[in-house]
Short mmCIF file of C-alpha atoms in Angstrom, two decimals:
data_model
loop_
_atom_site.label_atom_id
_atom_site.label_comp_id
_atom_site.label_asym_id
_atom_site.label_seq_id
_atom_site.Cartn_x
_atom_site.Cartn_y
_atom_site.Cartn_z
CA MET Z 28 0.08 -0.11 -0.04
CA PRO Z 29 1.54 3.41 -0.85
CA ARG Z 30 2.31 5.49 2.15
CA TRP Z 31 -0.04 8.36 0.97
CA ARG Z 32 -2.91 5.86 1.46
CA ILE Z 33 -2.96 5.45 5.04
CA PRO Z 34 -6.25 6.33 6.30
CA LEU Z 35 -7.20 9.83 6.00
CA GLY Z 36 -8.71 9.92 9.14
CA VAL Z 37 -5.08 10.29 10.81
CA LEU Z 38 -3.94 13.06 8.28
CA PRO Z 39 -5.09 16.45 9.64
CA GLU Z 40 -2.70 16.26 12.21
CA ILE Z 41 0.23 13.85 10.76
CA PRO Z 42 3.55 15.70 11.90
CA TRP Z 43 5.73 14.34 8.82
CA PRO Z 44 6.10 15.00 5.12
CA TRP Z 45 3.08 13.76 2.98
CA PRO Z 46 2.57 14.26 -0.71
CA PRO Z 47 1.57 17.56 -1.70
CA LEU Z 48 -2.00 16.55 -2.60
CA ILE Z 49 -2.49 15.36 0.96
CA VAL Z 50 -0.95 18.24 2.41
CA ALA Z 51 -3.38 20.61 0.77
CA ILE Z 52 -6.27 18.42 1.52
CA ALA Z 53 -5.70 18.07 5.04
CA GLY Z 54 -4.68 21.51 5.58
CA LEU Z 55 -1.17 21.03 7.26
CA ALA Z 56 0.30 24.31 6.18
CA LEU Z 57 0.33 26.34 9.46
CA LEU Z 58 4.17 27.29 10.30
CA ALA Z 59 6.25 30.97 9.22
CA GLY Z 60 14.89 38.63 8.81
CA SER Z 61 15.51 38.54 12.66
CA THR Z 62 14.58 41.44 15.20
CA ARG Z 63 15.81 42.05 18.55
CA ALA Z 64 13.73 41.33 21.76
CA GLU Z 65 12.64 44.55 23.73
CA PRO Z 66 13.73 44.28 27.15
CA GLY Z 67 11.17 44.80 30.43
CA ALA Z 68 8.53 42.80 28.42
CA PRO Z 69 5.32 42.68 30.84
CA ALA Z 70 4.96 39.35 32.76
CA TRP Z 71 2.17 37.09 32.81
CA PRO Z 72 -0.20 37.07 36.03
CA ALA Z 73 1.87 34.99 38.68
CA PRO Z 74 0.42 31.49 39.44
CA ALA Z 75 -1.08 30.50 42.98
CA ALA Z 76 1.20 28.30 44.84
CA SER Z 77 -1.41 25.90 46.61
CA PRO Z 78 -2.34 22.71 45.38
CA ALA Z 79 -4.96 22.31 42.75
CA CYS Z 80 -8.53 22.79 44.58
CA LYS Z 81 -11.12 20.20 43.87
CA GLY Z 82 -13.01 22.19 41.52
CA VAL Z 83 -12.99 25.50 40.06
CA SER Z 84 -16.05 26.99 38.11
CA ASP Z 85 -16.01 30.42 37.06
CA ASP Z 86 -19.08 32.93 37.82
CA ALA Z 87 -21.69 32.77 35.30
CA SER Z 88 -22.87 35.91 36.38
CA THR Z 89 -19.78 38.07 35.84
CA ALA Z 90 -20.39 40.24 32.67
CA ASP Z 91 -16.85 40.63 31.40
CA THR Z 92 -13.29 39.17 31.53
CA VAL Z 93 -9.76 40.19 31.70
CA ARG Z 94 -8.49 40.38 28.25
CA TRP Z 95 -4.58 40.65 26.90
CA THR Z 96 -3.19 41.27 23.55
CA VAL Z 97 0.14 40.09 22.66
CA CYS Z 98 2.63 42.00 20.44
CA GLU Z 99 5.21 40.26 18.20
CA ASP Z 100 8.82 40.91 19.33
CA LEU Z 101 10.92 38.31 17.35
CA SER Z 102 10.95 36.65 13.93
CA ILE Z 103 13.44 34.14 12.92
CA GLY Z 104 13.30 33.20 9.09
CA MET Z 105 14.06 34.31 5.59
CA ILE Z 106 12.85 34.05 1.90
CA ASP Z 107 16.59 33.81 0.86
CA GLY Z 108 19.84 34.06 2.97
CA PRO Z 109 21.83 31.76 5.03
CA GLU Z 110 20.43 28.30 4.98
CA ALA Z 111 20.07 28.12 8.86
CA TYR Z 112 17.38 30.84 8.68
CA ARG Z 113 15.51 29.04 5.83
CA PHE Z 114 12.84 26.39 6.90
CA GLN Z 115 10.85 23.74 4.99
CA ARG Z 116 9.22 21.86 7.81
CA ILE Z 117 9.29 22.86 11.30
CA ARG Z 118 8.38 19.46 13.60
CA GLY Z 119 8.71 21.95 16.99
CA VAL Z 120 9.99 24.86 18.45
CA LEU Z 121 11.36 24.49 22.19
CA VAL Z 122 13.06 27.07 24.64
CA SER Z 123 15.64 26.18 27.16
CA ASP Z 124 16.31 27.60 30.39
CA ARG Z 125 18.88 29.69 28.97
CA GLY Z 126 16.34 31.12 26.66
CA GLU Z 127 17.83 29.76 23.68
CA ILE Z 128 15.21 28.76 20.79
CA VAL Z 129 15.58 25.34 19.53
CA VAL Z 130 14.09 24.55 16.16
CA LEU Z 131 13.52 20.82 14.73
CA GLU Z 132 13.84 21.27 11.09
CA ALA Z 133 12.51 18.03 9.62
CA GLY Z 134 13.26 19.05 6.05
CA ASP Z 135 17.04 18.31 6.57
CA GLY Z 136 16.56 16.58 9.81
CA THR Z 137 18.66 19.09 11.43
CA ILE Z 138 18.23 20.69 15.06
CA ARG Z 139 19.21 24.25 15.08
CA VAL Z 140 19.65 26.35 17.94
CA PHE Z 141 19.29 30.35 17.94
CA SER Z 142 20.10 32.75 20.64
CA PRO Z 143 17.10 34.75 22.61
CA GLU Z 144 17.89 37.51 20.23
CA GLY Z 145 17.13 35.04 17.12
CA THR Z 146 20.84 34.97 16.04
CA PHE Z 147 22.08 31.42 14.66
CA VAL Z 148 24.30 29.59 17.34
CA ARG Z 149 24.74 26.09 16.11
CA GLN Z 150 23.14 23.05 14.41
CA PHE Z 151 23.46 19.22 14.89
CA GLY Z 152 21.85 16.18 13.52
CA GLY Z 153 21.15 15.53 9.95
CA ARG Z 154 19.27 13.26 7.88
CA GLY Z 155 20.78 9.69 7.66
CA ASN Z 156 20.63 6.35 9.49
CA GLY Z 157 23.25 7.09 12.02
CA ARG Z 158 22.74 6.89 15.86
CA ALA Z 159 22.35 11.04 15.81
CA GLU Z 160 20.48 11.12 12.65
CA PHE Z 161 16.81 10.86 11.25
CA GLN Z 162 14.66 9.93 8.93
CA THR Z 163 11.19 11.15 9.88
CA MET Z 164 11.68 13.92 12.58
CA ILE Z 165 8.25 14.04 14.18
CA MET Z 166 8.56 16.09 17.33
CA GLY Z 167 10.82 16.86 20.22
CA VAL Z 168 10.38 17.62 24.08
CA LEU Z 169 13.11 19.77 26.14
CA LYS Z 170 13.54 18.59 29.79
CA GLN Z 171 16.12 20.03 31.88
CA ASP Z 172 18.48 21.08 28.99
CA THR Z 173 18.00 17.62 27.47
CA LEU Z 174 16.51 17.34 24.13
CA HIS Z 175 14.58 14.54 23.07
CA VAL Z 176 13.77 13.85 19.49
CA PHE Z 177 11.34 11.45 18.24
CA ASP Z 178 11.89 9.64 14.69
CA LEU Z 179 9.24 7.80 13.66
CA ALA Z 180 10.99 5.93 10.70
CA HIS Z 181 13.61 4.49 12.95
CA ARG Z 182 11.22 4.20 15.79
CA LYS Z 183 13.75 5.85 18.25
CA VAL Z 184 14.00 8.79 20.66
CA VAL Z 185 17.55 10.44 20.29
CA ARG Z 186 18.58 12.39 23.39
CA PHE Z 187 21.24 15.32 23.04
CA ASP Z 188 22.43 17.94 25.31
CA LEU Z 189 21.95 21.60 24.05
CA GLU Z 190 25.44 21.70 22.66
CA GLY Z 191 24.50 18.92 20.30
CA ARG Z 192 26.48 16.39 21.99
CA LEU Z 193 24.78 12.54 21.80
CA ILE Z 194 23.70 11.21 25.12
CA ASP Z 195 21.77 8.26 24.05
CA THR Z 196 19.45 6.69 21.58
CA VAL Z 197 16.23 4.88 22.83
CA ARG Z 198 14.61 2.25 20.56
CA LEU Z 199 10.51 2.43 20.87
CA PRO Z 200 8.26 -0.41 20.88
CA LEU Z 201 5.85 1.53 18.34
CA ALA Z 202 3.81 -0.22 15.64
CA ILE Z 203 1.33 1.63 13.74
CA PHE Z 204 -1.20 -0.92 13.81
CA ASP Z 205 -0.88 -1.34 17.57
CA HIS Z 206 -0.42 2.43 18.63
CA GLY Z 207 -1.55 4.63 15.75
CA ILE Z 208 0.19 7.55 14.64
CA ILE Z 209 1.98 9.47 17.34
CA LEU Z 210 0.82 13.12 17.45
CA ARG Z 211 2.32 14.46 20.72
CA ALA Z 212 4.82 13.67 23.63
CA ASP Z 213 5.15 15.25 26.88
CA PRO Z 214 7.87 14.45 29.62
CA LEU Z 215 6.68 13.51 32.93
CA PRO Z 216 8.63 14.37 36.14
CA ASP Z 217 9.43 10.53 36.65
CA GLY Z 218 11.38 10.36 33.35
CA ASN Z 219 8.62 8.58 31.35
CA TYR Z 220 6.80 10.23 28.36
CA LEU Z 221 2.88 10.76 27.94
CA LEU Z 222 2.29 10.05 24.26
CA GLN Z 223 -1.00 11.20 22.32
CA SER Z 224 -1.69 8.89 19.32
CA LEU Z 225 -4.40 8.67 16.76
CA MET Z 226 -5.62 5.37 15.32
CA GLY Z 227 -7.14 5.67 11.73
CA CYS Z 228 -10.22 4.37 10.43
CA GLY Z 229 -9.06 1.53 8.11
CA LEU Z 230 -6.45 -0.03 10.40
CA PRO Z 231 -6.12 -2.42 12.44
CA LEU Z 232 -8.62 -4.97 11.30
CA ASN Z 233 -10.32 -4.72 14.68
CA PRO Z 234 -12.96 -1.83 14.05
CA GLU Z 235 -13.33 -1.49 17.85
CA ARG Z 236 -10.04 0.41 17.71
CA HIS Z 237 -10.85 2.62 14.51
CA ASN Z 238 -11.27 6.15 14.83
CA ARG Z 239 -9.98 6.79 18.53
CA ARG Z 240 -7.50 8.88 20.16
CA TYR Z 241 -5.06 7.16 22.90
CA LEU Z 242 -3.02 8.14 25.87
CA LEU Z 243 0.22 5.87 25.78
CA LEU Z 244 2.86 5.76 28.77
CA LEU Z 245 6.10 5.19 27.54
CA SER Z 246 8.69 4.09 30.26
CA ALA Z 247 12.06 6.24 29.95
CA ASP Z 248 14.19 3.25 28.31
CA GLY Z 249 11.61 2.59 26.22
CA ALA Z 250 11.21 -0.91 27.27
CA ARG Z 251 7.40 -0.42 28.10
CA LEU Z 252 4.74 1.06 26.22
CA GLU Z 253 1.04 1.01 27.74
CA SER Z 254 -2.12 2.41 26.93
CA VAL Z 255 -3.52 4.63 29.53
CA HIS Z 256 -6.72 5.55 27.96
CA SER Z 257 -8.73 5.83 24.74
CA ALA Z 258 -11.83 7.71 23.41
CA PRO Z 259 -13.48 7.93 19.99
CA ILE Z 260 -13.07 10.78 17.62
CA THR Z 261 -16.27 12.02 15.92
CA PRO Z 262 -17.46 12.78 13.22
CA GLU Z 263 -16.61 10.82 10.22
CA ALA Z 264 -17.44 10.44 6.74
CA LYS Z 265 -16.55 7.91 4.03
CA LEU Z 266 -14.45 8.61 1.01
CA ASP Z 267 -14.26 5.97 -1.63
CA ALA Z 268 -10.83 6.93 -3.32
CA GLN Z 269 -9.39 4.34 -6.00
CA ASP Z 270 -11.26 1.47 -4.88
CA PHE Z 271 -9.89 1.94 -1.34
CA TRP Z 272 -12.50 2.93 1.38
CA GLN Z 273 -11.05 5.43 3.60
CA CYS Z 274 -12.37 7.29 6.87
CA ILE Z 275 -11.88 11.10 6.62
CA ARG Z 276 -12.33 13.02 9.82
CA ALA Z 277 -14.52 15.89 9.46
CA GLN Z 278 -12.51 19.13 9.89
CA GLN Z 279 -13.21 21.63 12.42
CA PRO Z 280 -15.23 23.53 13.44
CA TYR Z 281 -17.18 20.51 14.48
CA GLY Z 282 -14.81 17.83 14.74
CA ARG Z 283 -14.52 16.15 18.23
CA TYR Z 284 -11.79 14.49 19.94
CA PRO Z 285 -10.17 14.46 23.29
CA ARG Z 286 -7.45 16.93 24.27
CA ALA Z 287 -4.48 16.64 26.59
CA GLY Z 288 -1.80 18.28 27.93
CA VAL Z 289 0.96 17.87 30.77
CA ALA Z 290 2.09 20.25 33.36
CA PRO Z 291 5.80 20.73 34.82
CA ASP Z 292 4.79 19.19 37.86
CA GLY Z 293 3.18 16.27 36.30
CA ARG Z 294 -0.56 16.98 36.34
CA VAL Z 295 -2.28 15.74 33.11
CA ALA Z 296 -5.35 18.20 31.95
CA TYR Z 297 -7.62 15.98 29.78
CA GLY Z 298 -11.26 16.70 28.18
CA ASP Z 299 -13.34 15.68 25.48
CA ALA Z 300 -14.27 19.33 24.42
CA GLU Z 301 -18.04 18.60 24.29
CA ARG Z 302 -18.43 21.41 26.92
CA PHE Z 303 -15.72 23.67 28.59
CA GLU Z 304 -14.76 20.89 31.19
CA ILE Z 305 -11.31 20.01 32.11
CA TRP Z 306 -10.24 17.13 34.49
CA LEU Z 307 -6.66 16.86 36.24
CA TYR Z 308 -5.16 13.68 36.77
CA ARG Z 309 -2.12 12.40 38.13
CA ILE Z 310 -0.93 9.30 36.36
CA ASP Z 311 0.68 6.49 38.31
CA PRO Z 312 2.61 3.93 36.04
CA GLU Z 313 1.90 1.28 38.80
CA ARG Z 314 -1.87 1.74 38.31
CA PRO Z 315 -4.03 1.09 35.18
CA GLY Z 316 -5.72 3.90 33.40
CA LEU Z 317 -6.35 7.69 34.19
CA GLY Z 318 -7.47 6.99 37.68
CA GLU Z 319 -9.43 9.43 39.68
CA PRO Z 320 -9.20 13.03 38.79
CA GLU Z 321 -7.75 15.14 41.59
CA ALA Z 322 -9.37 18.44 40.36
CA TRP Z 323 -11.59 19.95 37.45
CA ILE Z 324 -12.25 23.31 35.86
CA ARG Z 325 -15.57 24.49 34.54
CA LEU Z 326 -15.96 27.60 32.46
CA ASP Z 327 -19.27 29.33 31.66
CA ARG Z 328 -19.19 29.39 27.79
CA PRO Z 329 -22.26 29.23 25.72
CA VAL Z 330 -22.36 26.26 23.13
CA VAL Z 331 -22.00 28.07 19.75
CA PRO Z 332 -23.51 26.16 16.79
CA ASP Z 333 -21.72 26.11 13.46
CA THR Z 334 -23.53 26.96 10.21
CA ALA Z 335 -22.94 25.67 6.79
CA ALA Z 336 -21.05 29.01 5.89
CA ASP Z 337 -18.63 27.96 8.84
CA ARG Z 338 -17.93 24.48 7.24
CA SER Z 339 -17.64 25.77 3.89
CA ALA Z 340 -15.43 28.64 5.08
CA ALA Z 341 -13.43 26.16 7.09
CA ARG Z 342 -12.88 23.82 3.88
CA GLU Z 343 -12.57 25.71 0.95
CA PRO Z 344 -8.93 27.03 1.54
CA THR Z 345 -7.61 23.80 1.48
CA LEU Z 346 -9.73 23.00 -1.75
CA GLU Z 347 -8.29 25.99 -3.41
CA ARG Z 348 -4.94 24.83 -2.31
CA ALA Z 349 -5.17 21.46 -3.94
CA ALA Z 350 -6.57 23.13 -7.11
CA ALA Z 351 -3.09 24.50 -7.75
CA LEU Z 352 -1.79 21.02 -8.13
CA ASP Z 353 -2.07 18.24 -10.63
CA ALA Z 354 -5.36 16.92 -11.93
CA ARG Z 355 -5.09 13.72 -9.64
CA ALA Z 356 -5.08 16.04 -6.63
CA ARG Z 357 -7.90 18.07 -7.73
CA GLY Z 358 -9.75 14.83 -8.33
CA TYR Z 359 -9.07 13.91 -4.79
CA ALA Z 360 -9.76 16.93 -3.31
CA ARG Z 361 -13.46 16.95 -5.11
CA ALA Z 362 -13.83 13.32 -3.65
CA VAL Z 363 -12.89 14.99 -0.24
CA ARG Z 364 -15.49 17.84 -0.61
CA ASP Z 365 -18.35 15.57 -1.88
CA ALA Z 366 -17.77 13.21 1.19
CA LEU Z 367 -17.84 15.98 3.48
CA ASP Z 368 -20.98 17.60 1.90
CA HIS Z 369 -22.71 14.04 1.89
CA ASP Z 370 -21.88 13.49 5.45
CA ASP Z 371 -22.35 16.81 7.12
CA GLY Z 372 -21.50 15.31 10.47
CA ASP Z 373 -22.92 15.71 14.06
CA PRO Z 374 -22.60 17.58 16.61
CA ARG Z 375 -23.90 20.86 14.89
CA THR Z 376 -21.59 22.67 17.50
CA TRP Z 377 -18.24 24.20 17.85
CA SER Z 378 -15.78 22.32 20.07
CA ALA Z 379 -15.47 23.79 23.41
CA TYR Z 380 -11.60 24.09 23.21
CA LEU Z 381 -9.11 22.86 20.64
CA ASP Z 382 -5.75 22.62 22.44
CA LEU Z 383 -4.44 22.18 26.08
CA ARG Z 384 -1.17 23.40 26.85
CA PHE Z 385 0.71 24.55 29.91
CA ASP Z 386 3.37 27.03 30.15
CA ASP Z 387 6.44 26.74 32.44
CA ALA Z 388 4.71 28.38 35.53
CA GLY Z 389 2.27 25.73 35.68
CA ARG Z 390 -0.58 27.79 33.92
CA LEU Z 391 -3.25 26.11 31.87
CA TRP Z 392 -3.81 27.41 28.28
CA ALA Z 393 -7.00 26.13 26.30
CA GLN Z 394 -7.64 27.26 22.90
CA ARG Z 395 -11.07 28.42 21.95
CA PRO Z 396 -12.43 27.76 18.53
CA ARG Z 397 -12.69 30.56 15.86
CA SER Z 398 -14.61 31.23 12.86
CA PRO Z 399 -12.87 31.80 9.56
CA ALA Z 400 -13.58 35.48 9.81
CA ASP Z 401 -11.76 35.93 13.23
CA ARG Z 402 -8.58 38.01 13.34
CA ASP Z 403 -7.62 36.47 16.67
CA SER Z 404 -7.39 33.05 18.12
CA LEU Z 405 -8.55 33.12 21.96
CA TRP Z 406 -6.82 31.32 24.48
CA GLU Z 407 -8.09 30.98 28.05
CA LEU Z 408 -5.67 31.38 30.82
CA PHE Z 409 -6.05 29.39 34.31
CA ASP Z 410 -3.66 29.51 37.33
CA GLY Z 411 -2.38 26.53 39.05
CA ASP Z 412 -5.44 26.40 41.18
CA GLY Z 413 -7.77 26.40 37.94
CA ARG Z 414 -8.99 29.64 38.82
CA HIS Z 415 -9.70 31.70 35.40
CA LEU Z 416 -7.26 34.65 34.84
CA GLY Z 417 -8.68 35.88 31.50
CA THR Z 418 -8.33 35.59 27.79
CA VAL Z 419 -5.18 36.19 25.63
CA ALA Z 420 -5.83 37.09 22.22
CA ILE Z 421 -3.09 35.73 19.58
CA PRO Z 422 -3.03 36.29 15.76
CA VAL Z 423 -4.74 34.06 13.78
CA GLY Z 424 -2.13 31.93 11.83
CA LEU Z 425 0.47 31.05 14.55
CA ASP Z 426 0.50 27.70 15.36
CA VAL Z 427 1.70 27.74 18.66
CA GLN Z 428 4.38 25.49 19.94
CA THR Z 429 6.09 26.49 23.28
CA ILE Z 430 4.88 28.98 26.03
CA ARG Z 431 7.75 29.64 28.22
CA GLN Z 432 9.45 32.81 29.98
CA ASN Z 433 6.42 34.83 29.19
CA GLY Z 434 6.86 34.38 25.43
CA ILE Z 435 4.45 32.40 23.28
CA TYR Z 436 6.53 30.52 20.33
CA GLY Z 437 4.95 29.42 17.23
CA VAL Z 438 5.45 28.95 13.66
CA VAL Z 439 3.74 31.17 10.82
CA ARG Z 440 3.69 30.85 6.96
CA ASP Z 441 3.36 33.71 4.89
CA GLU Z 442 1.80 34.16 1.43
CA TYR Z 443 4.79 33.04 -0.25
CA GLY Z 444 4.85 29.82 1.69
CA VAL Z 445 7.89 31.03 3.69
CA LEU Z 446 8.07 29.71 7.20
CA TYR Z 447 8.92 31.81 10.21
CA VAL Z 448 9.48 31.28 13.98
CA LYS Z 449 7.69 33.70 15.63
CA ARG Z 450 7.81 35.07 19.35
CA TYR Z 451 5.02 37.02 21.06
CA ARG Z 452 4.82 38.86 24.28
CA LEU Z 453 2.31 40.73 26.38
CA CYS Z 454 2.20 44.39 24.73
CA ASP Z 455 -0.35 46.15 27.11
CA PRO Z 456 -1.88 46.13 30.66
CA PRO Z 457 -4.72 43.76 31.03
CA GLY Z 458 -8.01 45.37 29.23
CA ARG Z 459 -11.78 44.81 29.85
CA ALA Z 460 -13.51 42.89 26.74
CA THR Z 461 -17.03 41.56 26.70
CA ARG Z 462 -17.56 37.68 27.23
CA ARG Z 463 -18.20 36.12 23.89
#
């Protein structure tokens, strides 16, 4: 089976290179001179020091909420210039304790390190079959200045120090038919990893495992990989492509799948996004499953219906990109559109949130869905106790990768297809905004 015929249900979030037509259909292109950072940037609100409470719910009678805006203060990337500043496929942006910016460039398999001001410092790794080389770099995590880089093709984690010296290589007991596609990895305080994976709609043969998202616990030595939790992804539509039935997951705004994020202290935020409820767990390697939650967060946000216009606006840009490719790609794109139009999917409401992330201070960030007309992507911000601090407005188009040291780091692709690493910081005192 050609690699591009892996079930389309896994494609919208697969983090490695696919043929251009699949990239266009799945809408994977989100990533994007160097400018100096301004000193004295405002800091985010300090998190509470006390342990998480049993439950926090915001006051539904409150008429407004604190809202922050952010300003760009760093951009790394060039249309033309030194190769270190030109990116093809960024698979992660990480920030060290020293403020160095680490960019995982899957195009040539290199790890590029930049100063806090955006100046290129060094690179290591590369494409190949050696212990410190990569074929399919998919993601990385940074813990105490040790860089962990995942390679799907070689099924390994390569660990470096930030000077580029190889520490070790750990083989992974991963099999796509058993564990699906690994989408995200987070380190736990005990040295283990929490992986998020996606099982497609056509494989494995057991239909009970189709179209599900998994939380997997991987031991630090790579010897043990266990399923912690799984939940279904909804909705799905059927696409008959070249005599091969495939599932395609309906794209946002109405797609549903569980989200998870890991805090620096090991707490796991988890929710299904049906409503704005988030549960906090501590995973015990000796205990099966997620266990009992130690806290929950509930935010009063209305359920917003999504309209036919919303759905059309969300899918047409990817179809337009496919139209610029060859006839085969255009035919495939039409099949995708027809399948989605035929099976509109339920529920007919937006997800309550699209992403969960913790910053280095233990604050939880939850990304709200947006309509295609919105200029900002709104993130709800909570302190370590789960109390709602306010809303942060981040420019649409920024694929957020890391939130550290009062900076929001992400990737932007401009109108010419050029990728840039961007950093945003708080740019004004908190304002007041009508809750929406």
